[in-house]
Short mmCIF file of C-alpha atoms in Angstrom, two decimals:
data_model
loop_
_atom_site.label_atom_id
_atom_site.label_comp_id
_atom_site.label_asym_id
_atom_site.label_seq_id
_atom_site.Cartn_x
_atom_site.Cartn_y
_atom_site.Cartn_z
CA MET A 1 49.50 -155.57 -33.94
CA ALA A 2 50.57 -159.22 -33.95
CA LYS A 3 52.69 -160.52 -36.79
CA THR A 4 51.25 -163.35 -38.82
CA ALA A 5 53.67 -166.14 -39.62
CA ILE A 6 54.11 -166.75 -43.31
CA LYS A 7 54.07 -170.39 -44.30
CA SER A 8 56.61 -171.41 -46.87
CA TYR A 9 56.24 -174.37 -49.22
CA SER A 10 58.78 -176.58 -50.90
CA LEU A 11 58.82 -176.98 -54.66
CA ALA A 12 57.55 -180.54 -54.26
CA GLU A 13 54.62 -179.32 -52.15
CA MET A 14 53.78 -176.64 -54.72
CA LYS A 15 53.87 -179.19 -57.54
CA ASP A 16 51.63 -181.54 -55.55
CA LYS A 17 49.15 -178.76 -54.87
CA TYR A 18 49.03 -176.99 -58.23
CA ILE A 19 50.05 -179.64 -60.79
CA GLY A 20 49.05 -182.90 -59.17
CA LYS A 21 50.43 -185.59 -56.93
CA LYS A 22 53.42 -187.58 -58.13
CA GLY A 23 52.15 -190.43 -60.29
CA SER A 24 49.04 -188.57 -61.43
CA LYS A 25 48.39 -188.10 -65.14
CA GLU A 26 48.79 -184.33 -64.87
CA ARG A 27 52.08 -184.57 -62.95
CA ASP A 28 53.49 -187.20 -65.31
CA GLN A 29 52.66 -184.99 -68.30
CA TYR A 30 54.28 -181.98 -66.62
CA GLU A 31 57.45 -183.93 -65.78
CA TYR A 32 57.64 -185.30 -69.34
CA GLU A 33 57.25 -181.88 -70.93
CA LEU A 34 59.84 -180.41 -68.56
CA SER A 35 62.33 -183.16 -69.45
CA MET A 36 61.76 -182.64 -73.17
CA ASP A 37 62.23 -178.89 -72.78
CA VAL A 38 65.53 -179.42 -70.95
CA LEU A 39 66.68 -181.86 -73.65
CA SER A 40 65.80 -179.37 -76.40
CA ARG A 41 67.70 -176.59 -74.67
CA MET A 42 70.72 -178.85 -74.18
CA ILE A 43 70.83 -179.68 -77.88
CA LYS A 44 70.63 -176.02 -78.87
CA THR A 45 73.26 -174.96 -76.34
CA VAL A 46 75.75 -177.63 -77.42
CA ARG A 47 75.14 -176.87 -81.12
CA GLN A 48 75.85 -173.20 -80.50
CA GLU A 49 78.96 -173.99 -78.45
CA ARG A 50 80.21 -176.05 -81.41
CA ASN A 51 79.54 -173.04 -83.68
CA LEU A 52 77.23 -175.06 -85.92
CA THR A 53 74.13 -173.80 -87.69
CA GLN A 54 70.98 -175.88 -87.64
CA GLU A 55 71.61 -176.67 -91.28
CA GLN A 56 75.16 -177.89 -90.60
CA LEU A 57 74.00 -180.08 -87.73
CA GLY A 58 71.22 -181.45 -89.91
CA GLU A 59 73.79 -182.42 -92.54
CA LEU A 60 75.88 -184.22 -89.92
CA VAL A 61 72.85 -186.11 -88.65
CA GLY A 62 71.25 -186.72 -92.04
CA VAL A 63 68.08 -184.69 -91.48
CA GLN A 64 66.76 -181.38 -92.76
CA LYS A 65 67.33 -178.08 -90.96
CA ALA A 66 63.60 -178.00 -90.17
CA GLN A 67 63.97 -181.21 -88.12
CA ILE A 68 66.77 -179.67 -86.06
CA SER A 69 64.66 -176.56 -85.54
CA LYS A 70 61.72 -178.67 -84.33
CA LEU A 71 64.04 -180.67 -82.11
CA GLU A 72 65.40 -177.53 -80.49
CA SER A 73 61.95 -176.08 -79.93
CA SER A 74 60.35 -179.31 -78.70
CA ALA A 75 62.02 -182.71 -78.48
CA ASN A 76 58.55 -184.30 -78.29
CA SER A 77 58.57 -184.79 -82.06
CA ALA A 78 61.94 -186.55 -82.23
CA THR A 79 62.70 -190.23 -82.02
CA ILE A 80 65.32 -191.45 -79.57
CA ASP A 81 67.36 -192.52 -82.60
CA THR A 82 67.44 -188.95 -83.90
CA ILE A 83 68.33 -187.58 -80.48
CA LEU A 84 71.21 -190.04 -80.13
CA LYS A 85 72.46 -189.15 -83.63
CA VAL A 86 72.35 -185.45 -82.78
CA PHE A 87 74.43 -185.88 -79.64
CA LYS A 88 76.89 -188.11 -81.51
CA ALA A 89 77.24 -185.48 -84.26
CA LEU A 90 77.83 -182.87 -81.56
CA LYS A 91 80.52 -185.11 -80.00
CA ALA A 92 78.59 -184.97 -76.75
CA GLU A 93 78.05 -187.86 -74.38
CA ILE A 94 74.57 -188.67 -73.22
CA HIS A 95 73.85 -190.73 -70.11
CA PHE A 96 70.59 -192.30 -69.05
CA ASN A 97 69.56 -192.63 -65.43
CA VAL A 98 66.66 -194.86 -64.54
CA THR A 99 64.94 -195.20 -61.18
CA ILE A 100 62.89 -198.35 -60.71
CA GLU A 101 61.00 -198.56 -57.43
CA ASN A 102 63.65 -196.69 -55.45
CA GLN A 103 66.54 -198.46 -57.20
CA TYR A 104 68.84 -196.14 -59.08
CA LEU A 105 70.32 -197.52 -62.29
CA GLN A 106 72.79 -195.69 -64.47
CA LEU A 107 73.67 -196.75 -68.00
CA VAL A 108 76.85 -195.21 -69.34
#
């Protein structure tokens, strides 16, 4: 019996096939949600490493505990101002990287 070769796919190929091509509405939404999920997890991880409760972090930032909880579960509801305040309160640096038509820009 002849062996059948198994085709393997890269992550990019799988995303193109099952989510949508880069630049499509579906792919942009997926990438946005993934970025927000990563940001939320980063905030929670740093808060926990600093041994702060959500309430304590909220006090440092000037928001209610509920806002920190929402931020950690989904950064979609937060303004950039709130996110920057959170990282400042956590004494954590945040860097932005921007790619514009194959040009890589980094703001530090």
